[in-house]
Coordinates of N, CA, C and O in Angstrom, one line a residue:
X249 N -48.0 -77.0 -86.5 CA -47.3 -76.0 -85.8 C -48.1 -74.7 -85.9 O -48.5 -74.3 -87.1
X250 N -48.2 -74.0 -84.9 CA -48.9 -72.6 -84.8 C -47.9 -71.6 -84.2 O -47.1 -72.0 -83.3
X251 N -47.9 -70.4 -84.8 CA -47.0 -69.3 -84.3 C -47.8 -68.2 -83.9 O -48.7 -67.6 -84.7
X252 N -47.5 -67.7 -82.7 CA -48.2 -66.5 -82.2 C -47.2 -65.4 -82.0 O -46.1 -65.7 -81.3
X253 N -47.5 -64.2 -82.5 CA -46.6 -63.1 -82.2 C -47.5 -62.0 -81.4 O -48.6 -61.7 -81.9
X254 N -47.0 -61.8 -80.2 CA -47.8 -60.8 -79.4 C -46.9 -59.6 -79.2 O -45.8 -59.7 -78.8
X255 N -47.4 -58.5 -79.7 CA -46.7 -57.2 -79.5 C -47.5 -56.2 -78.6 O -48.7 -56.1 -78.7
X256 N -46.7 -55.5 -77.8 CA -47.3 -54.4 -77.1 C -47.3 -53.2 -78.0 O -46.4 -53.0 -78.9
X257 N -48.3 -52.4 -78.0 CA -48.4 -51.2 -78.9 C -47.2 -50.4 -78.7 O -46.4 -50.4 -77.7
X258 N -47.0 -49.5 -79.7 CA -45.7 -48.7 -79.7 C -46.0 -47.5 -78.9 O -47.0 -47.2 -78.3
X259 N -44.9 -46.7 -78.7 CA -44.8 -45.5 -77.8 C -45.9 -44.5 -78.3 O -45.9 -44.1 -79.4
X260 N -46.7 -44.1 -77.3 CA -47.9 -43.2 -77.7 C -47.6 -41.8 -77.1 O -46.7 -41.6 -76.3
X261 N -48.3 -40.9 -77.7 CA -48.1 -39.4 -77.2 C -49.1 -39.1 -76.1 O -50.3 -39.5 -76.1
X262 N -48.5 -38.3 -75.2 CA -49.3 -37.8 -74.0 C -49.3 -36.2 -74.2 O -49.7 -35.6 -73.3
X263 N -49.0 -35.8 -75.5 CA -48.9 -34.3 -75.6 C -50.2 -33.6 -75.4 O -50.2 -32.5 -74.8
X264 N -51.3 -34.1 -75.8 CA -52.6 -33.4 -75.6 C -53.4 -34.2 -74.5 O -53.9 -35.2 -74.7
X265 N -53.4 -33.5 -73.3 CA -54.1 -34.1 -72.2 C -55.7 -34.1 -72.3 O -56.3 -34.8 -71.5
X266 N -56.2 -33.4 -73.3 CA -57.6 -33.5 -73.5 C -58.1 -34.8 -74.3 O -59.3 -35.1 -74.3
X267 N -57.1 -35.5 -74.8 CA -57.4 -36.7 -75.5 C -57.6 -38.0 -74.5 O -56.7 -38.1 -73.6
X268 N -58.6 -38.7 -74.7 CA -58.8 -39.8 -73.8 C -57.8 -40.9 -74.0 O -57.2 -41.0 -75.1
X269 N -57.6 -41.8 -73.1 CA -56.7 -42.9 -73.1 C -56.9 -43.7 -74.4 O -55.9 -44.1 -75.1
X270 N -58.1 -44.0 -74.7 CA -58.5 -44.8 -75.8 C -58.0 -44.1 -77.1 O -57.7 -44.8 -78.1
X271 N -58.0 -42.8 -77.2 CA -57.8 -42.1 -78.5 C -56.3 -41.7 -78.6 O -56.0 -41.0 -79.7
X272 N -55.4 -41.9 -77.7 CA -54.0 -41.4 -77.8 C -53.3 -42.1 -79.0 O -53.4 -43.2 -79.2
X273 N -52.7 -41.2 -79.8 CA -52.1 -41.6 -81.1 C -50.6 -42.0 -80.8 O -50.1 -41.8 -79.6
X274 N -49.9 -42.6 -81.7 CA -48.5 -42.9 -81.6 C -47.6 -41.7 -81.7 O -47.9 -40.8 -82.5
X275 N -46.4 -41.7 -81.1 CA -45.4 -40.7 -81.3 C -44.6 -41.2 -82.5 O -44.6 -42.3 -82.9
X276 N -43.8 -40.3 -83.1 CA -42.9 -40.6 -84.2 C -41.9 -41.7 -83.7 O -41.7 -42.6 -84.5
X277 N -41.5 -41.7 -82.5 CA -40.6 -42.7 -82.0 C -41.3 -44.1 -82.1 O -40.7 -45.1 -82.4
X278 N -42.5 -44.1 -81.8 CA -43.3 -45.4 -81.8 C -43.3 -46.0 -83.2 O -43.1 -47.1 -83.3
X279 N -43.6 -45.1 -84.1 CA -43.6 -45.6 -85.6 C -42.2 -46.2 -86.0 O -42.1 -47.2 -86.6
X280 N -41.2 -45.5 -85.6 CA -39.8 -45.9 -85.9 C -39.5 -47.3 -85.1 O -38.8 -48.2 -85.7
X281 N -39.9 -47.4 -83.9 CA -39.7 -48.6 -83.1 C -40.4 -49.8 -83.8 O -39.8 -50.9 -83.8
X282 N -41.6 -49.6 -84.3 CA -42.4 -50.7 -85.0 C -41.5 -51.2 -86.2 O -41.5 -52.3 -86.5
X283 N -41.1 -50.1 -86.9 CA -40.4 -50.5 -88.2 C -39.1 -51.4 -87.9 O -38.8 -52.2 -88.6
X284 N -38.4 -51.0 -86.7 CA -37.3 -51.9 -86.3 C -37.7 -53.3 -86.1 O -37.0 -54.2 -86.5
X285 N -38.8 -53.5 -85.3 CA -39.2 -54.8 -85.0 C -39.7 -55.5 -86.3 O -39.5 -56.7 -86.5
X286 N -40.4 -54.8 -87.1 CA -40.9 -55.4 -88.3 C -39.8 -55.9 -89.2 O -39.9 -56.9 -89.9
X287 N -38.6 -55.1 -89.2 CA -37.4 -55.5 -90.0 C -36.9 -57.0 -89.5 O -36.6 -57.8 -90.3
X288 N -36.9 -57.1 -88.1 CA -36.5 -58.4 -87.6 C -37.5 -59.6 -88.2 O -37.0 -60.6 -88.5
X289 N -38.8 -59.3 -88.1 CA -39.8 -60.3 -88.6 C -39.7 -60.5 -90.1 O -39.7 -61.6 -90.5
X290 N -39.3 -59.5 -90.8 CA -39.1 -59.7 -92.3 C -37.9 -60.6 -92.5 O -38.0 -61.4 -93.5
X291 N -36.8 -60.3 -91.8 CA -35.7 -61.2 -92.0 C -35.8 -62.6 -91.7 O -35.2 -63.5 -92.2
X292 N -36.9 -62.8 -90.8 CA -37.2 -64.3 -90.4 C -38.3 -64.9 -91.4 O -38.7 -66.0 -91.3
X293 N -38.6 -64.0 -92.4 CA -39.6 -64.4 -93.4 C -41.0 -64.7 -92.8 O -41.7 -65.6 -93.2
X294 N -41.4 -64.0 -91.7 CA -42.6 -64.1 -91.0 C -43.8 -63.7 -92.0 O -43.7 -62.6 -92.5
X295 N -44.7 -64.6 -92.2 CA -46.0 -64.3 -93.0 C -47.2 -64.4 -92.1 O -47.5 -65.4 -91.6
X296 N -47.7 -63.1 -91.8 CA -48.9 -63.1 -91.0 C -50.1 -63.5 -91.7 O -50.5 -62.9 -92.8
X297 N -50.8 -64.5 -91.1 CA -52.1 -65.0 -91.7 C -53.3 -64.2 -91.1 O -54.3 -64.0 -91.8
X298 N -53.1 -63.6 -89.8 CA -54.3 -62.9 -89.2 C -53.6 -62.0 -88.2 O -52.7 -62.3 -87.5
X299 N -54.1 -60.7 -88.3 CA -53.6 -59.7 -87.3 C -54.8 -59.3 -86.5 O -55.8 -58.9 -87.1
X300 N -54.7 -59.3 -85.2 CA -55.7 -58.9 -84.3 C -55.2 -57.8 -83.4 O -54.2 -58.0 -82.9
X301 N -56.0 -56.8 -83.1 CA -55.5 -55.7 -82.3 C -56.6 -55.2 -81.4 O -57.8 -55.3 -81.7
X302 N -56.2 -54.5 -80.3 CA -57.1 -53.7 -79.5 C -57.6 -52.6 -80.4 O -57.0 -52.2 -81.3
X303 N -58.7 -52.0 -80.0 CA -59.4 -51.0 -80.7 C -58.8 -49.6 -80.3 O -59.2 -48.6 -81.0
X304 N -58.0 -49.6 -79.4 CA -57.3 -48.3 -79.0 C -56.5 -47.7 -80.1 O -55.9 -48.5 -80.9
X305 N -56.6 -46.4 -80.3 CA -55.9 -45.8 -81.4 C -54.4 -46.2 -81.6 O -53.8 -46.6 -82.5
X306 N -53.8 -46.1 -80.4 CA -52.3 -46.5 -80.5 C -52.0 -47.9 -80.8 O -51.0 -48.1 -81.5
X307 N -52.9 -48.8 -80.4 CA -52.8 -50.2 -80.8 C -53.0 -50.4 -82.3 O -52.3 -51.1 -83.0
X308 N -54.2 -49.8 -82.8 CA -54.5 -49.9 -84.1 C -53.5 -49.3 -85.0 O -53.1 -49.9 -86.1
X309 N -52.9 -48.2 -84.7 CA -51.8 -47.6 -85.5 C -50.6 -48.5 -85.4 O -50.0 -48.5 -86.5
X310 N -50.3 -49.1 -84.4 CA -49.3 -50.0 -84.3 C -49.5 -51.2 -85.3 O -48.6 -51.6 -86.1
X311 N -50.7 -51.7 -85.3 CA -51.1 -52.8 -86.2 C -51.0 -52.4 -87.7 O -50.4 -53.1 -88.5
X312 N -51.4 -51.2 -88.0 CA -51.3 -50.7 -89.3 C -49.9 -50.6 -89.8 O -49.5 -50.8 -90.9
X313 N -49.0 -50.1 -88.9 CA -47.6 -50.0 -89.2 C -47.0 -51.3 -89.4 O -46.2 -51.5 -90.4
X314 N -47.2 -52.3 -88.6 CA -46.7 -53.6 -88.8 C -47.3 -54.1 -90.1 O -46.5 -54.7 -90.9
X315 N -48.5 -54.0 -90.3 CA -49.2 -54.4 -91.6 C -48.5 -53.9 -92.8 O -48.2 -54.6 -93.8
X316 N -48.1 -52.6 -92.9 CA -47.6 -52.0 -94.0 C -46.2 -52.5 -94.2 O -45.7 -52.7 -95.4
X317 N -45.5 -52.9 -93.2 CA -44.1 -53.4 -93.3 C -44.1 -54.9 -93.7 O -43.1 -55.4 -94.3
X318 N -45.1 -55.7 -93.3 CA -45.1 -57.0 -93.5 C -46.1 -57.5 -94.5 O -46.4 -58.6 -94.6
X319 N -46.5 -56.6 -95.4 CA -47.4 -56.9 -96.6 C -48.7 -57.5 -96.1 O -49.1 -58.5 -96.8
X320 N -49.3 -57.0 -95.1 CA -50.5 -57.6 -94.6 C -51.6 -56.5 -95.0 O -51.5 -55.3 -94.8
X321 N -52.8 -57.0 -95.4 CA -53.8 -56.1 -95.9 C -54.4 -55.3 -94.7 O -55.0 -56.0 -93.8
X322 N -54.3 -54.0 -94.7 CA -54.9 -53.1 -93.7 C -56.4 -53.4 -93.4 O -56.7 -53.4 -92.2
X323 N -57.1 -53.7 -94.4 CA -58.5 -53.9 -94.3 C -58.9 -55.2 -93.6 O -60.0 -55.3 -93.0
X324 N -57.9 -56.1 -93.4 CA -58.0 -57.4 -92.8 C -57.7 -57.4 -91.3 O -57.9 -58.4 -90.6
X325 N -57.2 -56.2 -90.8 CA -56.9 -56.1 -89.4 C -58.2 -56.2 -88.6 O -59.1 -55.5 -88.8
X326 N -58.2 -57.2 -87.6 CA -59.4 -57.4 -86.8 C -59.2 -56.7 -85.5 O -58.3 -57.0 -84.7
X327 N -60.1 -55.7 -85.2 CA -60.1 -55.0 -83.9 C -61.0 -55.7 -82.9 O -62.1 -56.0 -83.2
X328 N -60.4 -55.8 -81.7 CA -61.2 -56.4 -80.6 C -61.2 -55.5 -79.4 O -60.1 -55.4 -78.8
X329 N -62.4 -55.0 -78.9 CA -62.4 -54.3 -77.7 C -61.9 -55.0 -76.5 O -61.4 -54.4 -75.6
X330 N -62.0 -56.3 -76.5 CA -61.6 -57.2 -75.4 C -60.2 -57.1 -75.1 O -59.8 -57.4 -74.0
X331 N -59.3 -56.7 -76.1 CA -57.9 -56.6 -75.8 C -57.5 -55.4 -75.1 O -56.4 -55.3 -74.5
X332 N -58.4 -54.4 -74.9 CA -58.1 -53.2 -74.2 C -58.4 -53.5 -72.8 O -59.6 -54.0 -72.4
X333 N -57.4 -53.4 -71.8 CA -57.6 -53.7 -70.4 C -57.9 -55.3 -70.3 O -58.6 -55.7 -69.3
X334 N -57.3 -56.1 -71.1 CA -57.5 -57.5 -71.1 C -56.7 -58.1 -70.0 O -55.6 -57.7 -69.5
X335 N -57.2 -59.3 -69.5 CA -56.4 -60.2 -68.6 C -55.9 -61.4 -69.5 O -56.3 -61.5 -70.6
X336 N -55.0 -62.2 -68.8 CA -54.4 -63.3 -69.6 C -55.5 -64.2 -70.1 O -55.4 -64.6 -71.3
X337 N -56.6 -64.5 -69.4 CA -57.6 -65.4 -69.8 C -58.4 -64.8 -71.0 O -58.9 -65.5 -71.8
X338 N -58.5 -63.4 -71.1 CA -59.1 -62.9 -72.3 C -58.4 -63.1 -73.5 O -58.9 -63.4 -74.6
X339 N -57.0 -62.9 -73.4 CA -56.1 -63.2 -74.6 C -56.2 -64.6 -75.0 O -56.3 -65.0 -76.1
X340 N -56.2 -65.5 -73.9 CA -56.2 -67.0 -74.2 C -57.5 -67.3 -74.9 O -57.5 -68.1 -75.9
X341 N -58.6 -66.8 -74.5 CA -59.9 -67.0 -75.1 C -59.8 -66.6 -76.5 O -60.4 -67.4 -77.5
X342 N -59.3 -65.5 -76.9 CA -59.2 -65.0 -78.3 C -58.4 -66.0 -79.0 O -58.7 -66.4 -80.1
X343 N -57.2 -66.4 -78.5 CA -56.3 -67.3 -79.2 C -57.1 -68.6 -79.5 O -57.0 -69.2 -80.6
X344 N -57.7 -69.2 -78.5 CA -58.3 -70.5 -78.7 C -59.6 -70.5 -79.5 O -60.0 -71.5 -80.0
X345 N -60.0 -69.3 -79.9 CA -61.1 -69.2 -80.8 C -60.7 -68.8 -82.2 O -61.5 -68.7 -83.1
X346 N -59.4 -68.8 -82.5 CA -58.9 -68.5 -83.8 C -59.2 -69.6 -84.8 O -59.2 -70.8 -84.4
X347 N -59.3 -69.3 -86.0 CA -59.6 -70.3 -87.0 C -58.3 -71.1 -87.3 O -57.2 -70.4 -87.4
X348 N -58.4 -72.3 -87.4 CA -57.1 -73.2 -87.6 C -56.5 -73.0 -88.9 O -55.4 -73.4 -89.2
X349 N -57.2 -72.3 -89.9 CA -56.5 -72.0 -91.2 C -55.4 -71.0 -91.0 O -54.6 -70.8 -91.9
X350 N -55.4 -70.3 -89.9 CA -54.3 -69.3 -89.6 C -53.2 -70.0 -88.8 O -53.4 -70.3 -87.6
X351 N -52.0 -70.0 -89.5 CA -50.9 -70.7 -88.7 C -50.0 -69.7 -88.0 O -49.5 -70.0 -87.1
X352 N -50.0 -68.5 -88.6 CA -49.3 -67.4 -87.9 C -50.1 -66.2 -87.6 O -50.7 -65.6 -88.6
X353 N -50.4 -65.9 -86.3 CA -51.2 -64.8 -85.9 C -50.4 -63.8 -85.1 O -49.6 -64.2 -84.3
X354 N -50.7 -62.5 -85.4 CA -50.1 -61.5 -84.6 C -51.2 -60.8 -83.8 O -52.2 -60.5 -84.4
X355 N -51.0 -60.5 -82.5 CA -51.9 -59.9 -81.6 C -51.2 -58.6 -81.1 O -50.0 -58.7 -80.6
X356 N -51.9 -57.4 -81.2 CA -51.2 -56.3 -80.6 C -52.1 -55.7 -79.4 O -53.4 -55.6 -79.6
X357 N -51.6 -55.7 -78.3 CA -52.2 -55.3 -77.1 C -51.5 -54.3 -76.1 O -50.8 -53.5 -76.8
X358 N -51.8 -54.4 -74.9 CA -51.3 -53.3 -74.0 C -50.6 -54.0 -72.8 O -50.6 -55.3 -72.7
X359 N -50.0 -53.2 -72.0 CA -49.5 -53.6 -70.7 C -50.5 -53.3 -69.6 O -51.3 -52.3 -69.8
X360 N -50.6 -54.0 -68.5 CA -49.8 -55.1 -68.0 C -50.0 -56.4 -68.8 O -49.3 -57.4 -68.5
X361 N -51.0 -56.5 -69.6 CA -51.3 -57.8 -70.3 C -50.1 -58.4 -71.0 O -49.9 -59.6 -70.8
X362 N -49.3 -57.6 -71.7 CA -48.2 -58.1 -72.5 C -47.2 -58.8 -71.5 O -46.7 -59.9 -71.7
X363 N -46.9 -58.1 -70.4 CA -45.9 -58.7 -69.4 C -46.4 -60.0 -68.8 O -45.8 -60.9 -68.6
X364 N -47.7 -59.9 -68.4 CA -48.3 -61.0 -67.7 C -48.4 -62.2 -68.7 O -48.1 -63.4 -68.4
X365 N -48.7 -62.0 -70.0 CA -48.7 -63.0 -71.0 C -47.4 -63.6 -71.2 O -47.2 -64.8 -71.2
X366 N -46.4 -62.7 -71.3 CA -45.0 -63.1 -71.5 C -44.6 -64.1 -70.4 O -43.9 -65.1 -70.7
X367 N -44.9 -63.8 -69.2 CA -44.4 -64.6 -68.0 C -45.1 -65.9 -68.0 O -44.6 -66.8 -67.3
X368 N -46.2 -66.1 -68.6 CA -46.8 -67.3 -68.6 C -46.1 -68.3 -69.4 O -46.2 -69.6 -69.2
X369 N -45.3 -67.8 -70.4 CA -44.6 -68.7 -71.3 C -43.0 -68.7 -71.2 O -42.4 -69.4 -71.9
X370 N -42.5 -67.8 -70.5 CA -41.1 -67.5 -70.4 C -40.5 -68.4 -69.3 O -41.1 -68.6 -68.2
X371 N -39.3 -69.0 -69.6 CA -38.6 -69.7 -68.5 C -37.9 -68.8 -67.6 O -37.6 -69.2 -66.5
X372 N -37.7 -67.6 -68.0 CA -37.1 -66.5 -67.1 C -38.1 -65.4 -66.9 O -38.8 -65.1 -67.8
X373 N -38.1 -64.8 -65.7 CA -39.0 -63.7 -65.4 C -38.7 -62.5 -66.2 O -37.5 -62.1 -66.5
X374 N -39.7 -61.9 -66.8 CA -39.6 -60.7 -67.6 C -40.3 -59.6 -66.8 O -41.5 -59.7 -66.6
X375 N -39.6 -58.7 -66.4 CA -40.0 -57.5 -65.5 C -41.0 -56.7 -66.2 O -42.0 -56.2 -65.6
X376 N -40.8 -56.5 -67.5 CA -41.6 -55.5 -68.2 C -41.5 -55.8 -69.8 O -40.4 -55.9 -70.2
X377 N -42.6 -55.9 -70.5 CA -42.5 -55.8 -71.9 C -42.7 -54.4 -72.3 O -43.8 -53.8 -72.1
X378 N -41.7 -53.7 -72.8 CA -41.8 -52.3 -73.1 C -42.6 -52.0 -74.3 O -43.0 -52.9 -75.1
X379 N -42.8 -50.7 -74.6 CA -43.7 -50.4 -75.8 C -42.9 -51.0 -77.0 O -41.6 -51.0 -77.1
X380 N -43.7 -51.6 -78.0 CA -43.1 -52.2 -79.2 C -42.4 -53.5 -78.8 O -42.0 -54.2 -79.7
X381 N -42.4 -53.9 -77.6 CA -41.8 -55.2 -77.3 C -42.7 -56.3 -77.9 O -44.0 -56.2 -77.9
X382 N -42.0 -57.3 -78.4 CA -42.6 -58.3 -79.3 C -42.2 -59.7 -78.9 O -41.1 -60.0 -78.8
X383 N -43.1 -60.6 -78.7 CA -42.9 -62.0 -78.4 C -43.2 -62.9 -79.5 O -44.3 -62.7 -80.2
X384 N -42.4 -63.9 -79.8 CA -42.7 -64.9 -80.8 C -42.8 -66.2 -80.1 O -41.8 -66.6 -79.5
X385 N -44.0 -66.9 -80.2 CA -44.2 -68.1 -79.5 C -44.5 -69.2 -80.5 O -45.3 -68.9 -81.4
X386 N -44.1 -70.4 -80.2 CA -44.4 -71.5 -81.1 C -45.1 -72.6 -80.3 O -44.7 -72.8 -79.2
X387 N -46.1 -73.2 -81.0 CA -46.9 -74.3 -80.3 C -46.9 -75.4 -81.3 O -47.3 -75.3 -82.4
X388 N -46.5 -76.6 -80.8 CA -46.6 -77.9 -81.6 C -48.0 -78.4 -81.5 O -48.2 -79.4 -80.8
X389 N -49.0 -77.7 -82.2 CA -50.4 -78.1 -82.1 C -50.9 -77.8 -83.6 O -50.3 -77.2 -84.4
X390 N -52.1 -78.4 -83.8 CA -52.7 -78.3 -85.1 C -53.9 -77.4 -85.0 O -54.4 -76.8 -86.0
X391 N -54.5 -77.3 -83.7 CA -55.7 -76.4 -83.5 C -55.3 -75.4 -82.4 O -54.7 -75.7 -81.4
X392 N -55.8 -74.1 -82.7 CA -55.6 -73.0 -81.6 C -56.3 -73.4 -80.4 O -56.0 -72.9 -79.3
X393 N -57.3 -74.2 -80.4 CA -58.0 -74.6 -79.3 C -57.2 -75.3 -78.2 O -57.4 -75.3 -77.0
X394 N -56.0 -75.9 -78.7 CA -55.1 -76.6 -77.8 C -54.0 -75.8 -77.3 O -53.1 -76.2 -76.5
X395 N -54.0 -74.4 -77.6 CA -52.9 -73.5 -77.2 C -53.0 -73.3 -75.7 O -54.0 -72.9 -75.2
X396 N -51.9 -73.7 -75.0 CA -51.8 -73.4 -73.6 C -50.4 -73.3 -73.1 O -49.5 -73.6 -73.9
X397 N -50.1 -73.0 -71.8 CA -48.8 -72.8 -71.4 C -48.0 -74.1 -71.3 O -46.9 -74.1 -71.2
X398 N -48.7 -75.2 -71.5 CA -48.1 -76.5 -71.5 C -47.5 -77.0 -72.8 O -46.8 -77.9 -72.8
X399 N -47.9 -76.3 -73.9 CA -47.4 -76.7 -75.3 C -46.9 -75.6 -76.1 O -46.7 -75.8 -77.3
X400 N -46.5 -74.5 -75.4 CA -46.1 -73.4 -76.1 C -44.7 -72.9 -75.7 O -44.5 -73.0 -74.4
X401 N -43.9 -72.5 -76.5 CA -42.5 -72.2 -76.1 C -42.2 -70.7 -76.7 O -42.5 -70.5 -77.8
X402 N -41.8 -69.9 -75.8 CA -41.4 -68.5 -76.1 C -40.0 -68.7 -76.8 O -39.0 -69.0 -76.2
X403 N -40.0 -68.4 -78.1 CA -38.8 -68.5 -78.9 C -37.9 -67.2 -78.9 O -36.7 -67.3 -79.0
X404 N -38.7 -66.0 -79.0 CA -37.9 -64.7 -79.1 C -38.7 -63.7 -78.4 O -39.9 -63.7 -78.2
X405 N -38.0 -62.7 -77.9 CA -38.6 -61.5 -77.3 C -37.6 -60.4 -77.7 O -36.5 -60.3 -77.4
X406 N -38.2 -59.5 -78.5 CA -37.5 -58.4 -79.0 C -38.2 -57.1 -78.5 O -39.3 -57.0 -78.3
X407 N -37.3 -56.1 -78.4 CA -37.7 -54.7 -78.1 C -36.8 -53.7 -78.7 O -35.5 -54.1 -78.8
X408 N -37.2 -52.5 -79.0 CA -36.2 -51.6 -79.5 C -35.2 -51.2 -78.5 O -35.5 -51.3 -77.3
X409 N -34.0 -50.7 -78.9 CA -32.9 -50.2 -78.1 C -31.8 -51.3 -78.0 O -31.6 -52.3 -78.0

């Protein structure tokens, strides 16, 4: 059994228009929202084996916030440029390349990727995965190479509010 947690980055700040999209930091609300979702994961006893994030500042800050709440080593967060402006197949490639020693993996990305990804696995249409929206998917597989929409079930979809 493999578990994938896919989270959209938390609410970011647009306060300083001179900052590039890649460099936008999180707002205080974003940090609080991640803490709420992390509490849900803690109550489920989720133990992250690997955390992968986009290299955008807001995504990396989201990953660091999740990591601090879930007792994950900050130095072990894997940043992937490919998750910034990713398409579904980019995310699927990353997943299928994961090491099989990792049973529970968390990926932090962006929209519209998060919403498109959610709809590949949801039985009901999801109009939007909001900031800090988090999906928990389970796959009855032994190898990440076998991860596909045919053997994965969306078990939970959480978001703040």
